[in-house]
């Protein structure tokens, strides 16, 4: 009972001393905190609560907090991590940091007043997770014509990171992951119907990552990122909205740079015959040994041009690249329709030209550019990847 309520009760019973003073109040420890809730990130919990219904007749001066992994023995006090005076002033909340990802924790609170510590509350359970495991808890991932990226981590066989995408018009969506984790990705409609899935994006440095691509109408879509075959570890998700067309000449060439992944298309959507050519511009400040790899479900030809448009190198079948693979650890990536260029160039401006091998070869492609690895770098890369 609160002090004001006690005085009113005493007055009603005629228990007030001369001068209106009440009989001496007995102070007790406070009751348990109420409305306890917890939210999570990959490695932290934020706990909020409200004051106890009964403060014991004295102001609450502090709150203690303790937490434990849900699977641990909670009957032994020594197993709990205790945070004394987790709160002494301000908003009733506390953040617990440096926790394990994808792990369930139990949290308890107790109030403290001048009489001592109140009882511990019942446990509030919350698991840490970097992203939601369902469509309803998916993290929004905003996409544009340029590549957007977000880092994530799969920490258990059952862990899945869900992301949502909102398209306001018909667009071609491209999603892929990079990193050493073997990932599996799927593109879903708003009701969970699968649009497409993949666990082998054929990226040069990490071909075990997924790549999904689809032309979609306006609406909300989802992708769950998972470890393939129960694999766990860190990954990075990338996404972009592929343009229907890019520059078709040297003056209108789209800008490119090493490390970039580009999604393009020969011919506009629906074309079955096209003389389309896509141009990309690369600028180098110093002499550079670099490669360009393109993948496609149609046969495309790639050309490296100098600033005047002169042909320096042409590749029209990926598996015909021959010696270009000698410093690359993953063979032909099982892609005979794309191309690979490798060249050492002086400082200056260069262009990549992409066309269909025949006019009826139309469709999507994606391309990545990078600085070429030397043999000792490749051996190190292979060793680290295993």
mmCIF file of C-alpha atoms in Angstrom:
data_model
loop_
_atom_site.group_PDB
_atom_site.id
_atom_site.type_symbol
_atom_site.label_atom_id
_atom_site.label_comp_id
_atom_site.label_asym_id
_atom_site.label_seq_id
_atom_site.Cartn_x
_atom_site.Cartn_y
_atom_site.Cartn_z
ATOM 1 C CA UNK A 1 0.000 0.000 0.000
ATOM 2 C CA UNK A 2 1.308 3.474 -0.867
ATOM 3 C CA UNK A 3 2.012 6.007 1.930
ATOM 4 C CA UNK A 4 -0.748 8.391 0.814
ATOM 5 C CA UNK A 5 -3.260 5.558 0.757
ATOM 6 C CA UNK A 6 -2.119 4.485 4.244
ATOM 7 C CA UNK A 7 -2.723 7.983 5.675
ATOM 8 C CA UNK A 8 -6.173 8.059 4.131
ATOM 9 C CA UNK A 9 -6.969 4.669 5.641
ATOM 10 C CA UNK A 10 -5.669 5.756 9.050
ATOM 11 C CA UNK A 11 -7.811 8.885 8.911
ATOM 12 C CA UNK A 12 -10.855 6.831 8.044
ATOM 13 C CA UNK A 13 -10.226 4.591 11.061
ATOM 14 C CA UNK A 14 -9.387 7.453 13.411
ATOM 15 C CA UNK A 15 -5.767 6.314 13.754
ATOM 16 C CA UNK A 16 -4.173 9.740 13.309
ATOM 17 C CA UNK A 17 -2.137 11.216 16.145
ATOM 18 C CA UNK A 18 -2.549 14.858 17.215
ATOM 19 C CA UNK A 19 -1.432 17.180 14.445
ATOM 20 C CA UNK A 20 -2.626 14.720 11.791
ATOM 21 C CA UNK A 21 0.419 12.466 12.086
ATOM 22 C CA UNK A 22 -0.172 8.829 11.280
ATOM 23 C CA UNK A 23 0.958 5.913 13.328
ATOM 24 C CA UNK A 24 4.469 4.685 12.462
ATOM 25 C CA UNK A 25 4.623 2.847 9.080
ATOM 26 C CA UNK A 26 6.391 -0.480 8.699
ATOM 27 C CA UNK A 27 8.732 -0.409 5.653
ATOM 28 C CA UNK A 28 9.274 -3.640 3.740
ATOM 29 C CA UNK A 29 11.248 -4.620 0.663
ATOM 30 C CA UNK A 30 9.558 -3.746 -2.634
ATOM 31 C CA UNK A 31 7.542 -6.080 -4.809
ATOM 32 C CA UNK A 32 8.721 -7.405 -8.167
ATOM 33 C CA UNK A 33 9.052 -5.148 -11.228
ATOM 34 C CA UNK A 34 6.239 -5.381 -13.773
ATOM 35 C CA UNK A 35 5.792 -5.309 -17.573
ATOM 36 C CA UNK A 36 9.244 -6.746 -18.242
ATOM 37 C CA UNK A 37 10.100 -7.033 -21.950
ATOM 38 C CA UNK A 38 13.264 -7.661 -23.983
ATOM 39 C CA UNK A 39 14.329 -6.961 -27.552
ATOM 40 C CA UNK A 40 17.455 -8.306 -29.243
ATOM 41 C CA UNK A 41 20.216 -7.802 -31.756
ATOM 42 C CA UNK A 42 22.833 -10.335 -32.822
ATOM 43 C CA UNK A 43 24.817 -9.948 -29.592
ATOM 44 C CA UNK A 44 22.741 -7.904 -27.158
ATOM 45 C CA UNK A 45 19.446 -7.649 -25.300
ATOM 46 C CA UNK A 46 17.658 -4.475 -24.263
ATOM 47 C CA UNK A 47 15.398 -4.991 -21.251
ATOM 48 C CA UNK A 48 12.616 -2.595 -20.227
ATOM 49 C CA UNK A 49 10.244 -2.738 -17.251
ATOM 50 C CA UNK A 50 7.842 -0.801 -15.027
ATOM 51 C CA UNK A 51 7.962 -0.115 -11.266
ATOM 52 C CA UNK A 52 6.511 -2.689 -8.849
ATOM 53 C CA UNK A 53 2.933 -2.275 -7.728
ATOM 54 C CA UNK A 54 4.161 -2.166 -4.136
ATOM 55 C CA UNK A 55 7.283 -0.166 -3.251
ATOM 56 C CA UNK A 56 7.241 -1.440 0.344
ATOM 57 C CA UNK A 57 6.604 1.996 1.766
ATOM 58 C CA UNK A 58 9.931 3.482 0.605
ATOM 59 C CA UNK A 59 11.142 4.748 -2.761
ATOM 60 C CA UNK A 60 12.847 2.278 -5.064
ATOM 61 C CA UNK A 61 16.463 3.407 -5.332
ATOM 62 C CA UNK A 62 17.853 0.784 -7.707
ATOM 63 C CA UNK A 63 17.129 -2.289 -9.792
ATOM 64 C CA UNK A 64 19.374 -5.338 -10.037
ATOM 65 C CA UNK A 65 19.365 -7.550 -13.134
ATOM 66 C CA UNK A 66 20.633 -11.045 -13.786
ATOM 67 C CA UNK A 67 20.690 -13.200 -16.894
ATOM 68 C CA UNK A 68 21.584 -16.732 -17.948
ATOM 69 C CA UNK A 69 21.475 -18.876 -21.083
ATOM 70 C CA UNK A 70 18.115 -20.639 -21.084
ATOM 71 C CA UNK A 71 19.686 -24.088 -21.387
ATOM 72 C CA UNK A 72 21.847 -23.602 -18.282
ATOM 73 C CA UNK A 73 20.877 -24.720 -14.748
ATOM 74 C CA UNK A 74 18.998 -21.751 -13.322
ATOM 75 C CA UNK A 75 18.635 -23.257 -9.855
ATOM 76 C CA UNK A 76 22.262 -22.428 -9.019
ATOM 77 C CA UNK A 77 22.731 -18.715 -8.335
ATOM 78 C CA UNK A 78 26.391 -18.985 -9.324
ATOM 79 C CA UNK A 79 25.362 -19.727 -12.935
ATOM 80 C CA UNK A 80 23.677 -16.343 -13.320
ATOM 81 C CA UNK A 81 25.475 -13.182 -14.382
ATOM 82 C CA UNK A 82 24.497 -10.515 -11.865
ATOM 83 C CA UNK A 83 24.396 -6.798 -12.651
ATOM 84 C CA UNK A 84 23.883 -4.886 -9.422
ATOM 85 C CA UNK A 85 22.476 -1.371 -9.731
ATOM 86 C CA UNK A 86 21.647 -1.940 -13.386
ATOM 87 C CA UNK A 87 19.415 1.107 -12.921
ATOM 88 C CA UNK A 88 19.648 3.985 -10.456
ATOM 89 C CA UNK A 89 18.105 6.840 -12.432
ATOM 90 C CA UNK A 90 16.451 7.660 -15.765
ATOM 91 C CA UNK A 91 14.436 5.441 -18.071
ATOM 92 C CA UNK A 92 13.695 1.969 -16.762
ATOM 93 C CA UNK A 93 15.842 0.011 -19.232
ATOM 94 C CA UNK A 94 19.190 -1.772 -19.448
ATOM 95 C CA UNK A 95 21.210 -3.202 -22.373
ATOM 96 C CA UNK A 96 23.185 -6.435 -21.998
ATOM 97 C CA UNK A 97 26.091 -6.566 -24.448
ATOM 98 C CA UNK A 98 28.607 -9.175 -25.708
ATOM 99 C CA UNK A 99 26.116 -12.057 -25.868
ATOM 100 C CA UNK A 100 26.214 -15.031 -28.217
ATOM 101 C CA UNK A 101 24.205 -14.764 -31.420
ATOM 102 C CA UNK A 102 21.184 -17.029 -31.935
ATOM 103 C CA UNK A 103 21.136 -17.954 -28.238
ATOM 104 C CA UNK A 104 18.159 -17.882 -25.857
ATOM 105 C CA UNK A 105 18.589 -16.006 -22.568
ATOM 106 C CA UNK A 106 16.470 -15.714 -19.413
ATOM 107 C CA UNK A 107 16.434 -12.345 -17.647
ATOM 108 C CA UNK A 108 15.194 -11.489 -14.141
ATOM 109 C CA UNK A 109 14.899 -8.182 -12.256
ATOM 110 C CA UNK A 110 14.482 -7.143 -8.633
ATOM 111 C CA UNK A 111 13.776 -3.764 -7.031
ATOM 112 C CA UNK A 112 15.782 -2.308 -4.154
ATOM 113 C CA UNK A 113 14.723 0.203 -1.499
ATOM 114 C CA UNK A 114 16.058 1.321 1.882
ATOM 115 C CA UNK A 115 14.865 -1.916 3.468
ATOM 116 C CA UNK A 116 16.803 -4.130 1.057
ATOM 117 C CA UNK A 117 16.419 -6.287 -2.050
ATOM 118 C CA UNK A 118 13.019 -7.431 -3.250
ATOM 119 C CA UNK A 119 12.325 -10.831 -4.754
ATOM 120 C CA UNK A 120 13.491 -11.722 -8.238
ATOM 121 C CA UNK A 121 10.871 -11.543 -10.971
ATOM 122 C CA UNK A 122 9.868 -14.481 -13.090
ATOM 123 C CA UNK A 123 12.148 -15.058 -16.087
ATOM 124 C CA UNK A 124 11.635 -13.197 -19.343
ATOM 125 C CA UNK A 125 13.060 -15.204 -22.263
ATOM 126 C CA UNK A 126 14.490 -13.675 -25.424
ATOM 127 C CA UNK A 127 16.889 -15.022 -28.061
ATOM 128 C CA UNK A 128 19.612 -12.964 -29.690
ATOM 129 C CA UNK A 129 19.442 -12.781 -33.459
ATOM 130 C CA UNK A 130 20.764 -10.384 -36.065
ATOM 131 C CA UNK A 131 17.652 -10.708 -38.259
ATOM 132 C CA UNK A 132 14.205 -12.237 -37.937
ATOM 133 C CA UNK A 133 13.618 -15.908 -38.725
ATOM 134 C CA UNK A 134 10.230 -15.459 -40.434
ATOM 135 C CA UNK A 135 8.590 -13.233 -43.041
ATOM 136 C CA UNK A 136 6.664 -11.419 -40.300
ATOM 137 C CA UNK A 137 9.940 -10.451 -38.576
ATOM 138 C CA UNK A 138 11.955 -9.814 -41.755
ATOM 139 C CA UNK A 139 14.339 -6.864 -41.899
ATOM 140 C CA UNK A 140 13.627 -4.331 -44.635
ATOM 141 C CA UNK A 141 16.345 -4.125 -47.298
ATOM 142 C CA UNK A 142 16.117 -0.992 -49.459
ATOM 143 C CA UNK A 143 17.290 -1.466 -53.046
ATOM 144 C CA UNK A 144 18.206 0.903 -55.860
ATOM 145 C CA UNK A 145 20.057 0.812 -59.180
ATOM 146 C CA UNK A 146 23.325 0.722 -57.215
ATOM 147 C CA UNK A 147 24.349 -2.180 -55.001
ATOM 148 C CA UNK A 148 23.212 -2.199 -51.378
ATOM 149 C CA UNK A 149 24.845 -4.502 -48.824
ATOM 150 C CA UNK A 150 24.226 -5.806 -45.324
ATOM 151 C CA UNK A 151 26.296 -8.160 -43.154
ATOM 152 C CA UNK A 152 24.756 -11.157 -41.407
ATOM 153 C CA UNK A 153 25.635 -14.361 -39.632
ATOM 154 C CA UNK A 154 24.158 -17.868 -39.571
ATOM 155 C CA UNK A 155 24.881 -19.443 -36.191
ATOM 156 C CA UNK A 156 22.963 -22.708 -36.220
ATOM 157 C CA UNK A 157 21.486 -25.290 -38.552
ATOM 158 C CA UNK A 158 18.003 -23.869 -37.996
ATOM 159 C CA UNK A 159 18.943 -20.197 -38.267
ATOM 160 C CA UNK A 160 17.586 -18.203 -41.211
ATOM 161 C CA UNK A 161 17.857 -14.461 -41.816
ATOM 162 C CA UNK A 162 14.786 -13.035 -43.558
ATOM 163 C CA UNK A 163 14.864 -9.807 -45.566
ATOM 164 C CA UNK A 164 11.970 -8.011 -47.263
ATOM 165 C CA UNK A 165 11.978 -5.967 -50.476
ATOM 166 C CA UNK A 166 9.316 -3.586 -51.713
ATOM 167 C CA UNK A 167 9.065 -2.882 -55.451
ATOM 168 C CA UNK A 168 6.921 0.023 -56.614
ATOM 169 C CA UNK A 169 7.088 -1.009 -60.284
ATOM 170 C CA UNK A 170 8.141 -3.959 -62.400
ATOM 171 C CA UNK A 171 11.874 -4.455 -61.944
ATOM 172 C CA UNK A 172 14.584 -7.098 -62.229
ATOM 173 C CA UNK A 173 15.851 -7.948 -58.762
ATOM 174 C CA UNK A 174 19.325 -9.411 -58.210
ATOM 175 C CA UNK A 175 20.436 -10.790 -54.815
ATOM 176 C CA UNK A 176 23.691 -12.533 -53.960
ATOM 177 C CA UNK A 177 25.998 -13.224 -51.050
ATOM 178 C CA UNK A 178 29.764 -13.099 -50.663
ATOM 179 C CA UNK A 179 32.080 -14.533 -48.030
ATOM 180 C CA UNK A 180 33.378 -17.968 -47.083
ATOM 181 C CA UNK A 181 30.018 -19.320 -45.873
ATOM 182 C CA UNK A 182 28.270 -21.797 -48.174
ATOM 183 C CA UNK A 183 24.867 -20.099 -48.462
ATOM 184 C CA UNK A 184 21.467 -20.999 -49.848
ATOM 185 C CA UNK A 185 19.090 -18.258 -50.964
ATOM 186 C CA UNK A 186 15.492 -18.183 -52.079
ATOM 187 C CA UNK A 187 13.234 -15.460 -53.432
ATOM 188 C CA UNK A 188 9.662 -15.664 -52.118
ATOM 189 C CA UNK A 189 6.394 -13.917 -52.856
ATOM 190 C CA UNK A 190 4.509 -12.260 -49.997
ATOM 191 C CA UNK A 191 2.660 -15.508 -49.179
ATOM 192 C CA UNK A 192 5.865 -17.559 -49.114
ATOM 193 C CA UNK A 193 5.525 -19.049 -52.597
ATOM 194 C CA UNK A 194 8.987 -19.700 -54.009
ATOM 195 C CA UNK A 195 9.955 -17.672 -57.083
ATOM 196 C CA UNK A 196 13.480 -19.043 -57.478
ATOM 197 C CA UNK A 197 16.289 -20.425 -55.336
ATOM 198 C CA UNK A 198 20.011 -21.050 -55.647
ATOM 199 C CA UNK A 199 23.047 -22.132 -53.625
ATOM 200 C CA UNK A 200 25.792 -21.724 -56.239
ATOM 201 C CA UNK A 201 26.287 -18.196 -57.549
ATOM 202 C CA UNK A 202 29.632 -19.059 -59.187
ATOM 203 C CA UNK A 203 31.462 -16.043 -57.866
ATOM 204 C CA UNK A 204 35.181 -16.319 -58.595
ATOM 205 C CA UNK A 205 36.412 -15.889 -55.011
ATOM 206 C CA UNK A 206 33.511 -17.767 -53.406
ATOM 207 C CA UNK A 207 31.467 -19.812 -55.889
ATOM 208 C CA UNK A 208 29.546 -21.491 -53.054
ATOM 209 C CA UNK A 209 27.526 -18.309 -52.419
ATOM 210 C CA UNK A 210 24.021 -17.983 -53.834
ATOM 211 C CA UNK A 211 22.735 -15.672 -56.568
ATOM 212 C CA UNK A 212 19.028 -15.258 -57.364
ATOM 213 C CA UNK A 213 17.606 -13.062 -60.082
ATOM 214 C CA UNK A 214 14.061 -12.521 -61.284
ATOM 215 C CA UNK A 215 11.909 -9.926 -63.029
ATOM 216 C CA UNK A 216 9.093 -9.076 -60.623
ATOM 217 C CA UNK A 217 5.919 -7.028 -60.618
ATOM 218 C CA UNK A 218 5.319 -4.340 -57.989
ATOM 219 C CA UNK A 219 4.834 -5.836 -54.543
ATOM 220 C CA UNK A 220 6.578 -7.133 -51.432
ATOM 221 C CA UNK A 221 9.033 -10.013 -51.660
ATOM 222 C CA UNK A 222 11.225 -11.897 -49.210
ATOM 223 C CA UNK A 223 14.460 -13.830 -49.176
ATOM 224 C CA UNK A 224 15.668 -16.105 -46.391
ATOM 225 C CA UNK A 225 19.449 -16.531 -46.230
ATOM 226 C CA UNK A 226 20.557 -19.883 -44.807
ATOM 227 C CA UNK A 227 23.701 -21.915 -44.504
ATOM 228 C CA UNK A 228 23.732 -24.680 -47.134
ATOM 229 C CA UNK A 229 23.720 -28.145 -45.584
ATOM 230 C CA UNK A 230 23.752 -26.741 -42.042
ATOM 231 C CA UNK A 231 26.823 -24.549 -42.624
ATOM 232 C CA UNK A 232 27.332 -21.673 -40.184
ATOM 233 C CA UNK A 233 29.320 -18.453 -40.328
ATOM 234 C CA UNK A 234 29.341 -14.875 -41.571
ATOM 235 C CA UNK A 235 28.119 -13.669 -44.948
ATOM 236 C CA UNK A 236 27.323 -10.415 -46.733
ATOM 237 C CA UNK A 237 24.095 -9.984 -48.671
ATOM 238 C CA UNK A 238 24.093 -7.701 -51.712
ATOM 239 C CA UNK A 239 21.173 -6.585 -53.815
ATOM 240 C CA UNK A 240 20.402 -4.318 -56.742
ATOM 241 C CA UNK A 241 17.712 -3.479 -59.241
ATOM 242 C CA UNK A 242 19.116 -4.292 -62.665
ATOM 243 C CA UNK A 243 18.587 -1.614 -65.342
ATOM 244 C CA UNK A 244 16.742 -2.567 -68.496
ATOM 245 C CA UNK A 245 19.590 -1.078 -70.496
ATOM 246 C CA UNK A 246 22.963 0.665 -70.036
ATOM 247 C CA UNK A 247 25.104 2.878 -72.238
ATOM 248 C CA UNK A 248 25.225 1.748 -75.846
ATOM 249 C CA UNK A 249 28.354 3.615 -76.951
ATOM 250 C CA UNK A 250 31.709 4.821 -75.627
ATOM 251 C CA UNK A 251 30.398 8.318 -74.725
ATOM 252 C CA UNK A 252 27.415 6.871 -72.823
ATOM 253 C CA UNK A 253 29.303 3.998 -71.139
ATOM 254 C CA UNK A 254 28.271 3.160 -67.582
ATOM 255 C CA UNK A 255 30.921 3.688 -64.904
ATOM 256 C CA UNK A 256 32.549 0.569 -63.438
ATOM 257 C CA UNK A 257 35.385 -0.160 -61.013
ATOM 258 C CA UNK A 258 37.326 -3.123 -59.655
ATOM 259 C CA UNK A 259 35.375 -5.055 -57.067
ATOM 260 C CA UNK A 260 32.068 -4.080 -58.614
ATOM 261 C CA UNK A 261 29.317 -6.546 -59.532
ATOM 262 C CA UNK A 262 27.030 -5.420 -62.345
ATOM 263 C CA UNK A 263 23.777 -6.947 -63.530
ATOM 264 C CA UNK A 264 22.882 -6.197 -67.128
ATOM 265 C CA UNK A 265 20.906 -7.493 -70.063
ATOM 266 C CA UNK A 266 21.449 -7.908 -73.790
ATOM 267 C CA UNK A 267 18.267 -6.696 -75.419
ATOM 268 C CA UNK A 268 15.365 -5.249 -73.517
ATOM 269 C CA UNK A 269 13.033 -7.538 -71.537
ATOM 270 C CA UNK A 270 11.055 -9.713 -73.959
ATOM 271 C CA UNK A 271 13.423 -9.234 -76.897
ATOM 272 C CA UNK A 272 14.219 -12.390 -78.859
ATOM 273 C CA UNK A 273 16.421 -10.656 -81.402
ATOM 274 C CA UNK A 274 18.638 -7.670 -80.689
ATOM 275 C CA UNK A 275 21.796 -5.891 -81.784
ATOM 276 C CA UNK A 276 22.186 -4.360 -78.326
ATOM 277 C CA UNK A 277 25.666 -3.560 -77.018
ATOM 278 C CA UNK A 278 26.441 -2.566 -73.417
ATOM 279 C CA UNK A 279 29.488 -0.426 -72.640
ATOM 280 C CA UNK A 280 31.265 0.022 -69.287
ATOM 281 C CA UNK A 281 34.092 2.438 -68.518
ATOM 282 C CA UNK A 282 37.111 1.604 -66.328
ATOM 283 C CA UNK A 283 39.669 4.233 -65.233
ATOM 284 C CA UNK A 284 43.081 3.240 -63.854
ATOM 285 C CA UNK A 285 45.557 5.562 -62.122
ATOM 286 C CA UNK A 286 48.410 3.056 -62.388
ATOM 287 C CA UNK A 287 49.332 0.020 -64.433
ATOM 288 C CA UNK A 288 47.011 -2.834 -63.389
ATOM 289 C CA UNK A 289 46.662 -6.552 -64.058
ATOM 290 C CA UNK A 290 42.904 -7.099 -63.883
ATOM 291 C CA UNK A 291 40.184 -9.507 -64.962
ATOM 292 C CA UNK A 292 36.553 -9.252 -66.025
ATOM 293 C CA UNK A 293 34.279 -12.264 -65.617
ATOM 294 C CA UNK A 294 30.743 -12.371 -66.985
ATOM 295 C CA UNK A 295 28.126 -15.095 -66.574
ATOM 296 C CA UNK A 296 25.001 -15.537 -68.627
ATOM 297 C CA UNK A 297 22.373 -18.047 -69.654
ATOM 298 C CA UNK A 298 22.804 -16.832 -73.226
ATOM 299 C CA UNK A 299 26.032 -16.690 -75.238
ATOM 300 C CA UNK A 300 27.711 -13.299 -74.893
ATOM 301 C CA UNK A 301 30.967 -11.843 -76.166
ATOM 302 C CA UNK A 302 33.176 -9.490 -74.162
ATOM 303 C CA UNK A 303 35.732 -7.074 -75.532
ATOM 304 C CA UNK A 304 38.353 -4.927 -73.835
ATOM 305 C CA UNK A 305 38.760 -1.624 -75.689
ATOM 306 C CA UNK A 306 41.222 1.219 -75.261
ATOM 307 C CA UNK A 307 40.144 4.849 -74.994
ATOM 308 C CA UNK A 308 39.905 5.077 -78.809
ATOM 309 C CA UNK A 309 37.654 2.014 -79.006
ATOM 310 C CA UNK A 310 40.373 -0.267 -80.400
ATOM 311 C CA UNK A 311 40.003 -3.966 -79.517
ATOM 312 C CA UNK A 312 42.680 -5.148 -77.053
ATOM 313 C CA UNK A 313 41.183 -8.535 -76.242
ATOM 314 C CA UNK A 314 38.043 -10.524 -77.073
ATOM 315 C CA UNK A 315 36.491 -13.499 -75.301
ATOM 316 C CA UNK A 316 33.333 -15.076 -76.657
ATOM 317 C CA UNK A 317 33.232 -18.398 -74.865
ATOM 318 C CA UNK A 318 34.167 -18.752 -71.213
ATOM 319 C CA UNK A 319 35.842 -22.124 -71.635
ATOM 320 C CA UNK A 320 37.982 -20.819 -74.506
ATOM 321 C CA UNK A 321 39.742 -18.380 -72.188
ATOM 322 C CA UNK A 322 42.636 -20.855 -71.960
ATOM 323 C CA UNK A 323 45.655 -19.413 -70.207
ATOM 324 C CA UNK A 324 43.492 -16.767 -68.564
ATOM 325 C CA UNK A 325 42.607 -19.402 -65.972
ATOM 326 C CA UNK A 326 46.149 -20.322 -65.021
ATOM 327 C CA UNK A 327 46.065 -18.132 -61.897
ATOM 328 C CA UNK A 328 42.445 -18.828 -61.065
ATOM 329 C CA UNK A 329 41.534 -21.663 -58.707
ATOM 330 C CA UNK A 330 38.051 -22.640 -59.843
ATOM 331 C CA UNK A 331 38.337 -23.691 -63.460
ATOM 332 C CA UNK A 332 35.604 -22.620 -65.843
ATOM 333 C CA UNK A 333 32.855 -22.234 -63.199
ATOM 334 C CA UNK A 334 30.638 -24.467 -65.376
ATOM 335 C CA UNK A 335 29.629 -21.511 -67.512
ATOM 336 C CA UNK A 336 30.244 -21.766 -71.216
ATOM 337 C CA UNK A 337 27.960 -18.886 -72.165
ATOM 338 C CA UNK A 338 29.882 -16.070 -70.498
ATOM 339 C CA UNK A 339 33.377 -14.713 -71.001
ATOM 340 C CA UNK A 340 36.553 -13.850 -69.138
ATOM 341 C CA UNK A 341 39.066 -11.136 -69.969
ATOM 342 C CA UNK A 342 42.417 -10.665 -68.314
ATOM 343 C CA UNK A 343 44.883 -7.969 -69.259
ATOM 344 C CA UNK A 344 47.646 -5.794 -67.864
ATOM 345 C CA UNK A 345 46.975 -2.190 -68.831
ATOM 346 C CA UNK A 346 48.802 1.095 -68.371
ATOM 347 C CA UNK A 347 47.166 3.967 -66.518
ATOM 348 C CA UNK A 348 44.260 5.369 -68.527
ATOM 349 C CA UNK A 349 40.665 4.828 -69.587
ATOM 350 C CA UNK A 350 39.381 1.530 -70.946
ATOM 351 C CA UNK A 351 36.014 0.087 -71.909
ATOM 352 C CA UNK A 352 34.242 -3.248 -71.698
ATOM 353 C CA UNK A 353 31.842 -3.967 -74.568
ATOM 354 C CA UNK A 354 29.276 -6.779 -74.201
ATOM 355 C CA UNK A 355 27.148 -8.130 -77.059
ATOM 356 C CA UNK A 356 25.219 -11.281 -77.851
ATOM 357 C CA UNK A 357 27.294 -13.773 -79.803
ATOM 358 C CA UNK A 358 24.461 -13.758 -82.359
ATOM 359 C CA UNK A 359 21.530 -11.356 -82.637
ATOM 360 C CA UNK A 360 19.161 -13.975 -81.227
ATOM 361 C CA UNK A 361 21.293 -14.398 -78.086
ATOM 362 C CA UNK A 362 19.446 -12.085 -75.710
ATOM 363 C CA UNK A 363 18.936 -12.156 -71.968
ATOM 364 C CA UNK A 364 20.446 -11.279 -68.598
ATOM 365 C CA UNK A 365 24.058 -11.424 -67.510
ATOM 366 C CA UNK A 366 26.109 -10.328 -64.546
ATOM 367 C CA UNK A 367 29.700 -9.203 -64.523
ATOM 368 C CA UNK A 368 32.412 -8.668 -61.934
ATOM 369 C CA UNK A 369 35.804 -7.002 -62.252
ATOM 370 C CA UNK A 370 38.814 -7.401 -59.989
ATOM 371 C CA UNK A 371 42.560 -7.159 -59.698
ATOM 372 C CA UNK A 372 44.146 -10.410 -60.811
ATOM 373 C CA UNK A 373 45.670 -12.644 -58.175
ATOM 374 C CA UNK A 374 49.169 -13.985 -58.519
ATOM 375 C CA UNK A 375 49.949 -17.716 -58.080
ATOM 376 C CA UNK A 376 51.077 -17.365 -54.440
ATOM 377 C CA UNK A 377 47.895 -15.421 -53.621
ATOM 378 C CA UNK A 378 45.741 -18.115 -55.196
ATOM 379 C CA UNK A 379 47.399 -20.884 -53.191
ATOM 380 C CA UNK A 380 46.850 -18.907 -50.006
ATOM 381 C CA UNK A 381 43.242 -18.257 -50.999
ATOM 382 C CA UNK A 382 42.573 -21.956 -51.643
ATOM 383 C CA UNK A 383 44.126 -22.901 -48.302
ATOM 384 C CA UNK A 384 42.016 -20.387 -46.386
ATOM 385 C CA UNK A 385 38.832 -21.438 -48.166
ATOM 386 C CA UNK A 386 39.069 -25.091 -47.202
#
